[in-house]
PDB file of C-alpha atoms in Angstrom:
ATOM      1  CA  MET A  17      57.737  46.151 -15.313  1.00 47.00           C
ATOM      2  CA  SER A  18      58.381  48.467 -18.397  1.00 58.00           C
ATOM      3  CA  LYS A  19      56.033  48.414 -21.301  1.00 89.00           C
ATOM      4  CA  THR A  20      58.371  46.215 -23.194  1.00 92.00           C
ATOM      5  CA  TYR A  21      60.354  43.488 -21.444  1.00 94.00           C
ATOM      6  CA  ARG A  22      62.363  40.364 -22.366  1.00 95.00           C
ATOM      7  CA  ASP A  23      62.740  37.026 -20.605  1.00 97.00           C
ATOM      8  CA  GLN A  24      63.481  33.292 -21.159  1.00 97.00           C
ATOM      9  CA  GLY A  25      60.742  30.785 -20.550  1.00 97.00           C
ATOM     10  CA  ILE A  26      59.556  27.243 -21.153  1.00 98.00           C
ATOM     11  CA  VAL A  27      56.167  26.906 -22.901  1.00 97.00           C
ATOM     12  CA  LEU A  28      53.746  25.089 -20.579  1.00 97.00           C
ATOM     13  CA  ARG A  29      50.595  25.095 -22.779  1.00 96.00           C
ATOM     14  CA  THR A  30      48.944  26.824 -25.586  1.00 95.00           C
ATOM     15  CA  SER A  31      45.228  27.509 -26.346  1.00 94.00           C
ATOM     16  CA  PRO A  32      43.490  29.065 -29.417  1.00 91.00           C
ATOM     17  CA  LEU A  33      42.316  32.511 -29.420  1.00 90.00           C
ATOM     18  CA  GLY A  34      40.121  33.537 -32.302  1.00 84.00           C
ATOM     19  CA  GLU A  35      41.000  32.298 -35.809  1.00 86.00           C
ATOM     20  CA  ALA A  36      44.696  33.133 -35.862  1.00 87.00           C
ATOM     21  CA  ASP A  37      45.979  33.828 -32.392  1.00 91.00           C
ATOM     22  CA  ARG A  38      47.047  31.724 -29.362  1.00 93.00           C
ATOM     23  CA  ILE A  39      47.351  32.243 -25.671  1.00 95.00           C
ATOM     24  CA  ILE A  40      50.704  30.972 -24.628  1.00 96.00           C
ATOM     25  CA  THR A  41      51.458  30.052 -20.970  1.00 96.00           C
ATOM     26  CA  LEU A  42      55.050  30.004 -20.061  1.00 96.00           C
ATOM     27  CA  PHE A  43      57.090  29.724 -16.960  1.00 97.00           C
ATOM     28  CA  THR A  44      59.870  32.348 -17.224  1.00 96.00           C
ATOM     29  CA  ARG A  45      63.115  32.814 -15.433  1.00 96.00           C
ATOM     30  CA  GLU A  46      62.468  36.403 -14.222  1.00 94.00           C
ATOM     31  CA  HIS A  47      58.743  36.903 -14.223  1.00 94.00           C
ATOM     32  CA  GLY A  48      57.362  33.602 -13.084  1.00 94.00           C
ATOM     33  CA  ARG A  49      54.297  32.138 -14.955  1.00 95.00           C
ATOM     34  CA  ILE A  50      52.782  34.399 -17.454  1.00 94.00           C
ATOM     35  CA  ARG A  51      50.090  34.196 -20.065  1.00 94.00           C
ATOM     36  CA  ALA A  52      50.512  36.153 -23.334  1.00 95.00           C
ATOM     37  CA  VAL A  53      48.924  36.539 -26.691  1.00 95.00           C
ATOM     38  CA  ALA A  54      50.878  35.413 -29.696  1.00 93.00           C
ATOM     39  CA  LYS A  55      49.149  37.082 -32.626  1.00 90.00           C
ATOM     40  CA  GLY A  56      48.927  35.339 -35.962  1.00 85.00           C
ATOM     41  CA  VAL A  57      50.870  32.227 -34.854  1.00 83.00           C
ATOM     42  CA  ARG A  58      48.231  29.835 -36.315  1.00 82.00           C
ATOM     43  CA  LYS A  59      48.698  31.264 -39.873  1.00 81.00           C
ATOM     44  CA  PRO A  60      51.065  29.304 -42.110  1.00 75.00           C
ATOM     45  CA  THR A  61      53.016  32.531 -42.609  1.00 70.00           C
ATOM     46  CA  SER A  62      53.675  33.152 -39.008  1.00 73.00           C
ATOM     47  CA  ARG A  63      57.276  34.142 -38.168  1.00 73.00           C
ATOM     48  CA  PHE A  64      57.459  32.316 -34.837  1.00 75.00           C
ATOM     49  CA  GLY A  65      54.570  30.082 -34.385  1.00 71.00           C
ATOM     50  CA  ALA A  66      56.506  26.870 -34.428  1.00 79.00           C
ATOM     51  CA  ARG A  67      58.841  28.253 -31.781  1.00 89.00           C
ATOM     52  CA  LEU A  68      56.070  28.471 -29.271  1.00 94.00           C
ATOM     53  CA  GLU A  69      55.242  24.816 -28.860  1.00 94.00           C
ATOM     54  CA  PRO A  70      54.868  23.213 -25.480  1.00 96.00           C
ATOM     55  CA  PHE A  71      58.199  22.090 -23.810  1.00 97.00           C
ATOM     56  CA  SER A  72      60.128  24.639 -25.960  1.00 97.00           C
ATOM     57  CA  LEU A  73      62.631  26.943 -24.301  1.00 98.00           C
ATOM     58  CA  VAL A  74      62.414  30.433 -25.893  1.00 97.00           C
ATOM     59  CA  ASP A  75      63.755  33.905 -25.481  1.00 97.00           C
ATOM     60  CA  ILE A  76      60.849  36.295 -25.809  1.00 95.00           C
ATOM     61  CA  GLN A  77      60.066  39.906 -25.996  1.00 95.00           C
ATOM     62  CA  LEU A  78      56.670  41.037 -24.761  1.00 95.00           C
ATOM     63  CA  TYR A  79      54.621  44.230 -24.694  1.00 93.00           C
ATOM     64  CA  GLN A  80      52.714  44.818 -21.470  1.00 90.00           C
ATOM     65  CA  GLY A  81      48.908  44.998 -21.914  1.00 85.00           C
ATOM     66  CA  LEU A  82      45.910  45.739 -19.692  1.00 84.00           C
ATOM     67  CA  THR A  83      44.896  42.150 -19.345  1.00 87.00           C
ATOM     68  CA  LEU A  84      47.328  39.889 -21.329  1.00 91.00           C
ATOM     69  CA  ASP A  85      50.756  40.784 -22.525  1.00 93.00           C
ATOM     70  CA  THR A  86      51.523  40.394 -26.202  1.00 94.00           C
ATOM     71  CA  ILE A  87      54.583  38.462 -27.589  1.00 94.00           C
ATOM     72  CA  SER A  88      56.245  40.597 -30.076  1.00 91.00           C
ATOM     73  CA  GLN A  89      59.286  38.424 -30.664  1.00 92.00           C
ATOM     74  CA  ALA A  90      60.301  34.844 -29.959  1.00 93.00           C
ATOM     75  CA  GLU A  91      63.710  33.185 -30.540  1.00 94.00           C
ATOM     76  CA  SER A  92      64.103  29.521 -30.034  1.00 94.00           C
ATOM     77  CA  LEU A  93      66.847  28.575 -27.470  1.00 96.00           C
ATOM     78  CA  ASN A  94      66.124  24.828 -27.526  1.00 96.00           C
ATOM     79  CA  GLU A  95      63.440  23.077 -29.515  1.00 95.00           C
ATOM     80  CA  TYR A  96      62.920  20.373 -26.907  1.00 97.00           C
ATOM     81  CA  HIS A  97      59.524  19.604 -28.296  1.00 95.00           C
ATOM     82  CA  ARG A  98      60.806  18.175 -31.478  1.00 95.00           C
ATOM     83  CA  ALA A  99      62.493  15.275 -29.602  1.00 97.00           C
ATOM     84  CA  ILE A 100      59.832  14.844 -26.958  1.00 97.00           C
ATOM     85  CA  ILE A 101      56.809  14.391 -29.359  1.00 95.00           C
ATOM     86  CA  THR A 102      58.456  11.643 -31.277  1.00 95.00           C
ATOM     87  CA  ASP A 103      58.024   9.164 -28.312  1.00 95.00           C
ATOM     88  CA  PHE A 104      54.575   8.968 -26.625  1.00 93.00           C
ATOM     89  CA  ASP A 105      56.093   7.791 -23.173  1.00 93.00           C
ATOM     90  CA  PHE A 106      58.358  10.795 -23.097  1.00 96.00           C
ATOM     91  CA  TYR A 107      55.429  13.081 -24.330  1.00 95.00           C
ATOM     92  CA  THR A 108      53.135  11.866 -21.519  1.00 94.00           C
ATOM     93  CA  ALA A 109      55.883  12.274 -18.864  1.00 96.00           C
ATOM     94  CA  ALA A 110      56.519  15.791 -20.293  1.00 97.00           C
ATOM     95  CA  SER A 111      52.918  16.676 -20.019  1.00 96.00           C
ATOM     96  CA  ALA A 112      52.827  15.655 -16.486  1.00 96.00           C
ATOM     97  CA  VAL A 113      55.834  17.828 -15.769  1.00 97.00           C
ATOM     98  CA  VAL A 114      54.444  20.995 -17.353  1.00 97.00           C
ATOM     99  CA  GLU A 115      51.031  20.360 -15.916  1.00 95.00           C
ATOM    100  CA  THR A 116      52.529  20.066 -12.385  1.00 96.00           C
ATOM    101  CA  ALA A 117      54.605  23.230 -12.981  1.00 95.00           C
ATOM    102  CA  GLN A 118      51.509  25.148 -13.897  1.00 94.00           C
ATOM    103  CA  ALA A 119      49.649  23.967 -10.881  1.00 93.00           C
ATOM    104  CA  LEU A 120      52.515  24.824  -8.519  1.00 92.00           C
ATOM    105  CA  THR A 121      53.551  28.258  -9.797  1.00 88.00           C
ATOM    106  CA  GLY A 122      51.719  31.570  -9.368  1.00 82.00           C
ATOM    107  CA  GLU A 123      51.339  34.192 -12.072  1.00 83.00           C
ATOM    108  CA  ALA A 124      54.018  36.877 -12.046  1.00 74.00           C
ATOM    109  CA  GLU A 125      55.768  35.114  -9.128  1.00 85.00           C
ATOM    110  CA  PRO A 126      59.447  34.606 -10.093  1.00 92.00           C
ATOM    111  CA  ASP A 127      61.074  31.428  -8.718  1.00 93.00           C
ATOM    112  CA  LEU A 128      64.492  30.634 -10.103  1.00 95.00           C
ATOM    113  CA  ALA A 129      64.702  27.308  -8.239  1.00 94.00           C
ATOM    114  CA  GLN A 130      61.492  26.106  -9.873  1.00 96.00           C
ATOM    115  CA  PHE A 131      62.468  27.317 -13.244  1.00 96.00           C
ATOM    116  CA  THR A 132      65.775  25.625 -12.992  1.00 97.00           C
ATOM    117  CA  LEU A 133      64.180  22.396 -11.886  1.00 97.00           C
ATOM    118  CA  LEU A 134      61.613  22.543 -14.696  1.00 98.00           C
ATOM    119  CA  HIS A 135      64.347  23.216 -17.201  1.00 98.00           C
ATOM    120  CA  GLY A 136      66.374  20.240 -15.969  1.00 98.00           C
ATOM    121  CA  ALA A 137      63.422  17.855 -16.254  1.00 98.00           C
ATOM    122  CA  VAL A 138      62.438  19.012 -19.823  1.00 98.00           C
ATOM    123  CA  HIS A 139      66.022  18.696 -20.911  1.00 98.00           C
ATOM    124  CA  ALA A 140      66.385  15.222 -19.306  1.00 98.00           C
ATOM    125  CA  LEU A 141      63.229  14.089 -21.093  1.00 98.00           C
ATOM    126  CA  ALA A 142      64.338  15.573 -24.483  1.00 98.00           C
ATOM    127  CA  THR A 143      67.711  13.822 -24.297  1.00 97.00           C
ATOM    128  CA  GLY A 144      66.378  10.564 -22.899  1.00 96.00           C
ATOM    129  CA  ALA A 145      68.614  10.787 -19.923  1.00 97.00           C
ATOM    130  CA  HIS A 146      66.564   8.344 -17.901  1.00 96.00           C
ATOM    131  CA  LYS A 147      63.272   6.457 -18.046  1.00 96.00           C
ATOM    132  CA  PRO A 148      60.503   8.989 -18.669  1.00 96.00           C
ATOM    133  CA  ASP A 149      58.376   8.037 -15.573  1.00 96.00           C
ATOM    134  CA  LEU A 150      61.460   8.352 -13.314  1.00 97.00           C
ATOM    135  CA  ILE A 151      62.187  11.792 -14.612  1.00 98.00           C
ATOM    136  CA  ALA A 152      58.632  13.027 -14.238  1.00 97.00           C
ATOM    137  CA  ASN A 153      58.183  11.607 -10.757  1.00 97.00           C
ATOM    138  CA  SER A 154      61.504  12.932  -9.460  1.00 98.00           C
ATOM    139  CA  TYR A 155      60.581  16.360 -10.851  1.00 98.00           C
ATOM    140  CA  ILE A 156      57.239  16.197  -9.114  1.00 97.00           C
ATOM    141  CA  LEU A 157      58.580  15.181  -5.712  1.00 97.00           C
ATOM    142  CA  ARG A 158      61.299  17.903  -5.859  1.00 97.00           C
ATOM    143  CA  ALA A 159      58.959  20.632  -7.220  1.00 96.00           C
ATOM    144  CA  MET A 160      56.422  19.767  -4.454  1.00 96.00           C
ATOM    145  CA  SER A 161      59.229  20.100  -1.873  1.00 96.00           C
ATOM    146  CA  TYR A 162      60.173  23.528  -3.201  1.00 94.00           C
ATOM    147  CA  SER A 163      56.663  24.577  -2.776  1.00 93.00           C
ATOM    148  CA  GLY A 164      56.511  23.561   0.784  1.00 94.00           C
ATOM    149  CA  TRP A 165      54.716  20.159   0.212  1.00 95.00           C
ATOM    150  CA  GLN A 166      57.540  17.756   0.812  1.00 96.00           C
ATOM    151  CA  LEU A 167      56.613  14.033   1.004  1.00 97.00           C
ATOM    152  CA  ALA A 168      58.235  12.695   4.134  1.00 98.00           C
ATOM    153  CA  VAL A 169      60.324   9.728   3.226  1.00 97.00           C
ATOM    154  CA  PHE A 170      63.172   9.506   5.739  1.00 97.00           C
ATOM    155  CA  GLU A 171      61.284  10.735   8.852  1.00 97.00           C
ATOM    156  CA  CYS A 172      57.780  10.585  10.315  1.00 98.00           C
ATOM    157  CA  ALA A 173      55.593  13.272   8.644  1.00 97.00           C
ATOM    158  CA  VAL A 174      53.741  13.799  12.025  1.00 97.00           C
ATOM    159  CA  CYS A 175      56.356  13.802  14.814  1.00 97.00           C
ATOM    160  CA  GLY A 176      59.609  13.989  12.810  1.00 97.00           C
ATOM    161  CA  ALA A 177      61.039  10.807  14.262  1.00 98.00           C
ATOM    162  CA  PRO A 178      63.853   9.605  12.002  1.00 96.00           C
ATOM    163  CA  GLY A 179      63.162   6.539   9.988  1.00 91.00           C
ATOM    164  CA  PRO A 180      63.155   4.248   8.237  1.00 95.00           C
ATOM    165  CA  HIS A 181      59.473   3.723   8.843  1.00 97.00           C
ATOM    166  CA  GLU A 182      57.258   1.008   7.199  1.00 97.00           C
ATOM    167  CA  ALA A 183      53.950   2.702   6.940  1.00 98.00           C
ATOM    168  CA  LEU A 184      52.832   5.552   4.707  1.00 98.00           C
ATOM    169  CA  ASN A 185      49.850   7.714   4.837  1.00 98.00           C
ATOM    170  CA  VAL A 186      49.425  10.231   2.071  1.00 96.00           C
ATOM    171  CA  TYR A 187      46.930  12.436   4.020  1.00 96.00           C
ATOM    172  CA  ALA A 188      49.432  12.647   6.858  1.00 97.00           C
ATOM    173  CA  GLY A 189      52.197  13.654   4.574  1.00 97.00           C
ATOM    174  CA  GLY A 190      54.135  10.488   3.874  1.00 98.00           C
ATOM    175  CA  ALA A 191      56.050   8.136   6.155  1.00 98.00           C
ATOM    176  CA  VAL A 192      54.590   7.627   9.652  1.00 98.00           C
ATOM    177  CA  CYS A 193      56.068   5.979  12.742  1.00 98.00           C
ATOM    178  CA  GLU A 194      54.120   3.281  14.617  1.00 97.00           C
ATOM    179  CA  SER A 195      53.009   5.945  17.329  1.00 97.00           C
ATOM    180  CA  CYS A 196      51.667   8.268  14.682  1.00 97.00           C
ATOM    181  CA  ARG A 197      50.283   5.817  12.170  1.00 97.00           C
ATOM    182  CA  PRO A 198      46.672   6.559  11.251  1.00 96.00           C
ATOM    183  CA  PRO A 199      44.236   3.786  10.457  1.00 94.00           C
ATOM    184  CA  ALA A 200      44.262   2.490   6.819  1.00 90.00           C
ATOM    185  CA  SER A 201      47.944   3.544   6.254  1.00 96.00           C
ATOM    186  CA  SER A 202      49.653   1.473   3.546  1.00 97.00           C
ATOM    187  CA  VAL A 203      52.938  -0.418   3.844  1.00 97.00           C
ATOM    188  CA  PRO A 204      54.916   0.026   0.693  1.00 98.00           C
ATOM    189  CA  SER A 205      57.700  -2.486  -0.251  1.00 97.00           C
ATOM    190  CA  VAL A 206      61.306  -1.728   0.848  1.00 97.00           C
ATOM    191  CA  GLU A 207      62.057  -1.268  -2.892  1.00 97.00           C
ATOM    192  CA  THR A 208      59.315   1.338  -3.240  1.00 98.00           C
ATOM    193  CA  TRP A 209      60.563   3.274  -0.224  1.00 98.00           C
ATOM    194  CA  GLN A 210      64.081   3.080  -1.699  1.00 98.00           C
ATOM    195  CA  LEU A 211      62.799   4.459  -5.027  1.00 98.00           C
ATOM    196  CA  LEU A 212      60.816   7.253  -3.327  1.00 98.00           C
ATOM    197  CA  GLY A 213      64.018   8.295  -1.488  1.00 98.00           C
ATOM    198  CA  ALA A 214      66.170   8.170  -4.715  1.00 98.00           C
ATOM    199  CA  LEU A 215      63.611  10.167  -6.696  1.00 98.00           C
ATOM    200  CA  SER A 216      63.297  12.810  -4.030  1.00 97.00           C
ATOM    201  CA  GLN A 217      67.101  13.298  -3.992  1.00 96.00           C
ATOM    202  CA  GLY A 218      67.781  12.790  -7.662  1.00 94.00           C
ATOM    203  CA  ASP A 219      69.869   9.552  -6.960  1.00 96.00           C
ATOM    204  CA  TRP A 220      69.713   8.123 -10.530  1.00 96.00           C
ATOM    205  CA  ALA A 221      71.983   5.253  -9.869  1.00 96.00           C
ATOM    206  CA  VAL A 222      69.487   3.877  -7.363  1.00 97.00           C
ATOM    207  CA  ALA A 223      66.434   4.881  -9.363  1.00 97.00           C
ATOM    208  CA  GLU A 224      67.492   3.255 -12.592  1.00 96.00           C
ATOM    209  CA  MET A 225      67.741  -0.113 -10.796  1.00 96.00           C
ATOM    210  CA  ALA A 226      64.069   0.043  -9.681  1.00 96.00           C
ATOM    211  CA  THR A 227      61.825  -2.788 -10.617  1.00 95.00           C
ATOM    212  CA  LEU A 228      58.637  -2.211 -12.660  1.00 94.00           C
ATOM    213  CA  ALA A 229      56.518  -2.968  -9.504  1.00 95.00           C
ATOM    214  CA  SER A 230      58.282  -0.413  -7.382  1.00 96.00           C
ATOM    215  CA  ARG A 231      58.013   2.163 -10.249  1.00 96.00           C
ATOM    216  CA  ARG A 232      54.237   1.610 -10.441  1.00 95.00           C
ATOM    217  CA  SER A 233      53.840   1.655  -6.636  1.00 96.00           C
ATOM    218  CA  ALA A 234      55.887   4.889  -6.314  1.00 96.00           C
ATOM    219  CA  GLY A 235      54.084   6.531  -9.155  1.00 95.00           C
ATOM    220  CA  ALA A 236      50.706   5.731  -7.549  1.00 94.00           C
ATOM    221  CA  ILE A 237      51.785   7.199  -4.225  1.00 96.00           C
ATOM    222  CA  ILE A 238      53.080  10.340  -5.900  1.00 96.00           C
ATOM    223  CA  ALA A 239      49.911  10.825  -7.964  1.00 94.00           C
ATOM    224  CA  ALA A 240      47.715  10.421  -4.815  1.00 95.00           C
ATOM    225  CA  TYR A 241      50.009  12.874  -2.872  1.00 96.00           C
ATOM    226  CA  VAL A 242      49.777  15.454  -5.507  1.00 94.00           C
ATOM    227  CA  GLN A 243      45.981  15.153  -5.854  1.00 93.00           C
ATOM    228  CA  TRP A 244      45.616  15.569  -2.007  1.00 94.00           C
ATOM    229  CA  GLN A 245      47.813  18.556  -1.688  1.00 93.00           C
ATOM    230  CA  LEU A 246      46.774  20.319  -4.909  1.00 90.00           C
ATOM    231  CA  GLU A 247      43.117  19.315  -4.512  1.00 87.00           C
ATOM    232  CA  HIS A 248      42.946  18.159  -8.069  1.00 84.00           C
ATOM    233  CA  ALA A 249      44.618  15.415 -10.179  1.00 82.00           C
ATOM    234  CA  VAL A 250      47.464  15.844 -12.561  1.00 87.00           C
ATOM    235  CA  ASN A 251      45.573  14.238 -15.409  1.00 87.00           C
ATOM    236  CA  SER A 252      48.710  13.325 -17.505  1.00 88.00           C
ATOM    237  CA  LEU A 253      49.824  11.112 -14.590  1.00 87.00           C
ATOM    238  CA  ARG A 254      47.042   8.604 -15.452  1.00 83.00           C
ATOM    239  CA  PHE A 255      48.251   8.261 -18.910  1.00 83.00           C
ATOM    240  CA  MET A 256      51.943   8.001 -17.878  1.00 83.00           C
ATOM    241  CA  ASP A 257      51.124   5.036 -15.571  1.00 76.00           C
ATOM    242  CA  ALA A 258      49.009   3.378 -18.249  1.00 71.00           C
ATOM    243  CA  ARG A 259      51.981   3.454 -20.565  1.00 70.00           C
ATOM    244  CA  LEU A 260      54.555   2.246 -17.971  1.00 69.00           C
ATOM    245  CA  ILE A 261      56.565  -0.658 -19.281  1.00 53.00           C
ATOM    246  CA  GLY A 262      59.615  -2.430 -18.141  1.00 47.00           C
TER     247      GLY A 262
END
């Protein structure tokens, strides 16, 4: 990496630094997840402060530092945040998406597939392409799969026997056959299984027909699976479930 480099990235979060600066966490196309200082962005006269809001897609130039890089230029490619923050349901879903992205990606580890998936989810939320909980949960299932933590839906998570299977055990990895079924496994409804399959494959025709009950059930399963695999909760999922309406 040269002293100065350029990349495109989606802003995951921001945090204050001193009186006028911010630390910006982005997931970038070519450099993976990075944390960089944006100097003076909290001042009213900042040249690019409004461009570095969470959910925004930006083209940035950075100067390599000893600990944190410094953003020297930022150009807005798509101000997704302007549409997302106007609706609390989409905002909570987008928060769950970027929180998951931050948990799944490593610093300075490029992953074009993860970047493309994240960009697609944020774009879908900003344009209202589907119900916000469906977009977020589909993103989470697919991002987890890319990271090697695929929730088994169509086969037994333990022995690989093809399904469909009735039982599910989050700690075993998803669907489990009768032979491998651990004690205290749950038995989701057929509609919940159908929704989980649709979300994992991006089958929106099926997902959009899901009932409120199956959306809640699938969301609870996904949240529990993420917490088990990542060893901590994606906090925004709690608010997304609380806001879930028909």
